mmCIF file of C-alpha atoms in Angstrom:
data_model
loop_
_atom_site.group_PDB
_atom_site.id
_atom_site.type_symbol
_atom_site.label_atom_id
_atom_site.label_comp_id
_atom_site.label_asym_id
_atom_site.label_seq_id
_atom_site.Cartn_x
_atom_site.Cartn_y
_atom_site.Cartn_z
ATOM 1 C CA MET A 206 19.490 14.700 -23.983
ATOM 2 C CA ALA A 207 17.725 15.912 -20.310
ATOM 3 C CA ARG A 208 18.909 17.551 -17.622
ATOM 4 C CA HIS A 209 17.074 18.298 -14.626
ATOM 5 C CA VAL A 210 14.571 15.200 -13.156
ATOM 6 C CA ARG A 211 11.318 17.118 -13.993
ATOM 7 C CA ASP A 212 12.301 16.892 -18.038
ATOM 8 C CA ILE A 213 11.951 12.828 -17.698
ATOM 9 C CA MET A 214 10.016 12.349 -14.472
ATOM 10 C CA THR A 215 6.047 10.718 -14.553
ATOM 11 C CA ALA A 216 4.124 13.728 -13.453
ATOM 12 C CA GLU A 217 1.230 13.751 -11.282
ATOM 13 C CA PRO A 218 1.408 10.004 -9.856
ATOM 14 C CA VAL A 219 -0.917 7.931 -9.020
ATOM 15 C CA THR A 220 -1.702 8.339 -5.056
ATOM 16 C CA VAL A 221 -3.583 6.073 -2.233
ATOM 17 C CA GLU A 222 -4.201 6.828 1.436
ATOM 18 C CA PRO A 223 -2.356 4.463 3.720
ATOM 19 C CA ARG A 224 -5.933 2.850 4.722
ATOM 20 C CA THR A 225 -6.014 1.547 1.106
ATOM 21 C CA SER A 226 -6.419 -2.300 0.256
ATOM 22 C CA VAL A 227 -3.505 -3.510 -1.412
ATOM 23 C CA GLY A 228 -6.564 -5.467 -3.752
ATOM 24 C CA ARG A 229 -7.791 -2.239 -4.685
ATOM 25 C CA VAL A 230 -4.373 -1.202 -5.239
ATOM 26 C CA ALA A 231 -3.422 -3.330 -7.370
ATOM 27 C CA GLN A 232 -6.339 -3.114 -9.544
ATOM 28 C CA MET A 233 -5.224 0.585 -9.946
ATOM 29 C CA MET A 234 -1.617 -0.833 -10.943
ATOM 30 C CA ARG A 235 -3.654 -3.192 -13.291
ATOM 31 C CA ASP A 236 -6.482 -1.171 -14.870
ATOM 32 C CA GLN A 237 -3.750 2.555 -15.120
ATOM 33 C CA ASN A 238 -0.235 -0.057 -16.690
ATOM 34 C CA ILE A 239 1.719 1.248 -13.544
ATOM 35 C CA GLY A 240 3.813 -0.480 -11.340
ATOM 36 C CA ALA A 241 4.044 1.796 -8.068
ATOM 37 C CA VAL A 242 1.956 3.913 -6.108
ATOM 38 C CA LEU A 243 2.592 6.623 -3.487
ATOM 39 C CA VAL A 244 1.503 6.375 -0.378
ATOM 40 C CA THR A 245 -0.144 9.692 0.930
ATOM 41 C CA GLU A 246 -1.671 11.399 3.981
ATOM 42 C CA GLY A 247 -2.976 14.610 2.607
ATOM 43 C CA ASP A 248 -0.735 16.058 0.623
ATOM 44 C CA GLU A 249 2.470 14.258 2.539
ATOM 45 C CA LEU A 250 4.138 11.219 1.029
ATOM 46 C CA ARG A 251 4.207 8.429 3.659
ATOM 47 C CA GLY A 252 5.592 5.399 1.772
ATOM 48 C CA LEU A 253 5.523 4.435 -1.905
ATOM 49 C CA VAL A 254 4.260 0.572 -3.607
ATOM 50 C CA SER A 255 5.195 -1.667 -6.000
ATOM 51 C CA ASP A 256 4.053 -4.192 -7.295
ATOM 52 C CA ARG A 257 6.562 -6.390 -6.238
ATOM 53 C CA ASP A 258 5.948 -5.310 -2.472
ATOM 54 C CA LEU A 259 2.388 -6.333 -3.049
ATOM 55 C CA VAL A 260 3.402 -9.857 -4.086
ATOM 56 C CA VAL A 261 6.333 -10.115 -1.525
ATOM 57 C CA ARG A 262 5.134 -8.199 1.456
ATOM 58 C CA ALA A 263 1.286 -9.398 1.750
ATOM 59 C CA LEU A 264 0.310 -11.883 -0.918
ATOM 60 C CA ALA A 265 3.858 -13.943 -0.322
ATOM 61 C CA GLU A 266 3.003 -13.871 3.755
ATOM 62 C CA GLY A 267 -1.056 -15.208 3.006
ATOM 63 C CA ALA A 268 -2.377 -11.606 3.673
ATOM 64 C CA ASP A 269 -5.739 -11.320 2.759
ATOM 65 C CA PRO A 270 -5.991 -8.565 -0.136
ATOM 66 C CA GLY A 271 -9.023 -7.086 0.372
ATOM 67 C CA GLU A 272 -8.120 -6.628 4.818
ATOM 68 C CA THR A 273 -4.189 -5.737 4.093
ATOM 69 C CA THR A 274 -3.990 -1.914 3.858
ATOM 70 C CA VAL A 275 -1.172 -0.856 1.689
ATOM 71 C CA ALA A 276 0.150 0.982 5.086
ATOM 72 C CA ASP A 277 1.057 -2.971 5.661
ATOM 73 C CA ALA A 278 2.935 -3.521 2.233
ATOM 74 C CA CYS A 279 4.560 0.093 1.284
ATOM 75 C CA SER A 280 8.026 1.104 1.640
ATOM 76 C CA GLU A 281 8.365 4.003 4.063
ATOM 77 C CA ASP A 282 11.924 4.526 4.549
ATOM 78 C CA LEU A 283 11.914 6.756 0.801
ATOM 79 C CA VAL A 284 15.119 7.949 -0.960
ATOM 80 C CA THR A 285 13.337 11.068 -2.599
ATOM 81 C CA ILE A 286 14.756 13.519 -5.336
ATOM 82 C CA ALA A 287 13.970 17.325 -6.180
ATOM 83 C CA PRO A 288 12.408 18.136 -9.681
ATOM 84 C CA ASP A 289 15.383 20.503 -10.743
ATOM 85 C CA GLU A 290 17.876 17.997 -9.865
ATOM 86 C CA ASP A 291 20.393 16.750 -12.099
ATOM 87 C CA VAL A 292 19.193 13.677 -13.846
ATOM 88 C CA ARG A 293 22.760 12.353 -12.881
ATOM 89 C CA ARG A 294 21.720 12.842 -9.571
ATOM 90 C CA ALA A 295 18.693 10.277 -9.850
ATOM 91 C CA VAL A 296 21.085 7.799 -11.607
ATOM 92 C CA HIS A 297 23.493 8.210 -8.420
ATOM 93 C CA LEU A 298 20.690 7.455 -5.690
ATOM 94 C CA MET A 299 19.127 4.603 -7.937
ATOM 95 C CA ARG A 300 22.738 3.070 -7.608
ATOM 96 C CA GLU A 301 23.338 4.021 -3.673
ATOM 97 C CA TYR A 302 20.292 2.685 -3.180
ATOM 98 C CA HIS A 303 19.482 -0.179 -5.502
ATOM 99 C CA VAL A 304 16.124 0.975 -6.173
ATOM 100 C CA ARG A 305 14.148 1.306 -9.291
ATOM 101 C CA ARG A 306 11.954 4.227 -8.388
ATOM 102 C CA ILE A 307 12.491 7.772 -6.537
ATOM 103 C CA PRO A 308 9.407 10.391 -5.802
ATOM 104 C CA VAL A 309 9.808 13.445 -6.854
ATOM 105 C CA VAL A 310 8.865 16.105 -4.004
ATOM 106 C CA GLU A 311 8.323 19.786 -4.146
ATOM 107 C CA GLY A 312 7.793 21.697 -1.138
ATOM 108 C CA GLY A 313 7.513 18.415 0.809
ATOM 109 C CA HIS A 314 4.737 17.436 -1.592
ATOM 110 C CA PRO A 315 5.129 14.374 -4.383
ATOM 111 C CA ILE A 316 5.139 15.718 -7.743
ATOM 112 C CA GLY A 317 6.442 12.939 -9.983
ATOM 113 C CA ILE A 318 8.110 9.437 -9.839
ATOM 114 C CA ILE A 319 10.844 9.161 -12.024
ATOM 115 C CA SER A 320 11.969 4.916 -12.671
ATOM 116 C CA LEU A 321 14.640 3.304 -14.113
ATOM 117 C CA GLY A 322 12.830 2.844 -16.973
ATOM 118 C CA ASP A 323 12.447 6.805 -17.407
ATOM 119 C CA LEU A 324 16.062 6.875 -17.265
ATOM 120 C CA ALA A 325 16.792 4.199 -19.328
ATOM 121 C CA ILE A 326 14.128 5.871 -22.290
ATOM 122 C CA GLU A 327 16.223 9.501 -21.897
ATOM 123 C CA ARG A 328 19.900 8.043 -21.618
ATOM 124 C CA ASP A 329 19.917 4.963 -23.588
ATOM 125 C CA PRO A 330 16.685 4.482 -25.357
ATOM 126 C CA GLU A 331 18.017 1.496 -27.669
ATOM 127 C CA SER A 332 18.860 -0.420 -24.825
ATOM 128 C CA ALA A 333 16.462 -3.561 -24.015
ATOM 129 C CA LEU A 334 15.079 -1.861 -21.173
ATOM 130 C CA GLY A 335 14.593 1.380 -22.943
ATOM 131 C CA ASP A 336 13.140 -0.288 -25.911
ATOM 132 C CA ILE A 337 10.829 -2.304 -23.369
ATOM 133 C CA SER A 338 10.051 0.841 -21.563
ATOM 134 C CA ARG A 339 8.291 3.172 -24.258
ATOM 135 C CA ALA A 340 6.383 0.298 -25.400
ATOM 136 C CA ARG A 341 2.833 0.181 -24.681
ATOM 137 C CA PRO A 342 1.316 -2.637 -22.863
ATOM 138 C CA ASN A 343 -0.342 -5.461 -24.586
ATOM 139 C CA ALA A 344 -3.757 -5.039 -23.831
#
C-alpha cells in the first residue's frame, strides 16, 4: 500500500491561466477526460476549477462560456499538500475541508493532484468508487 501522496497522485496536472474561458476549460476537461484543472499564473498556483464549479458558478448563473473566465469560477481558497506527506494526511484533509481533490505542491509550485478516486483505487480498489475510478471512460 502506498504511503506517500506522490505514489498515487496524478502527476503533471493540466493547468490554465486565469483568463482562459470556462468554455475552453470545459472542452479541455472533455477531451482529456478530467474533472479538474489547476489555475496558475506562471508557476504559481492560483486556484482549482472542477467540472462542478463550471456548472454551478458559471453556467447556472447564466454566464457566457466564451466570455467568462476561469478566474470567475475557480476555488481560490485552496487546501494543498506536499508530495512527501503520508496518504493518511490527504484523507484527513479531504474529510476536514470536505473536498474531493487537493493540489500537490512542491516548492510553491503545483506538481500534481490527489483525488478521492485516487485514494479509493489505492485503499479500497474493490469498492464502487475504486472500481469506477479505475474504469476507462466510454468514448
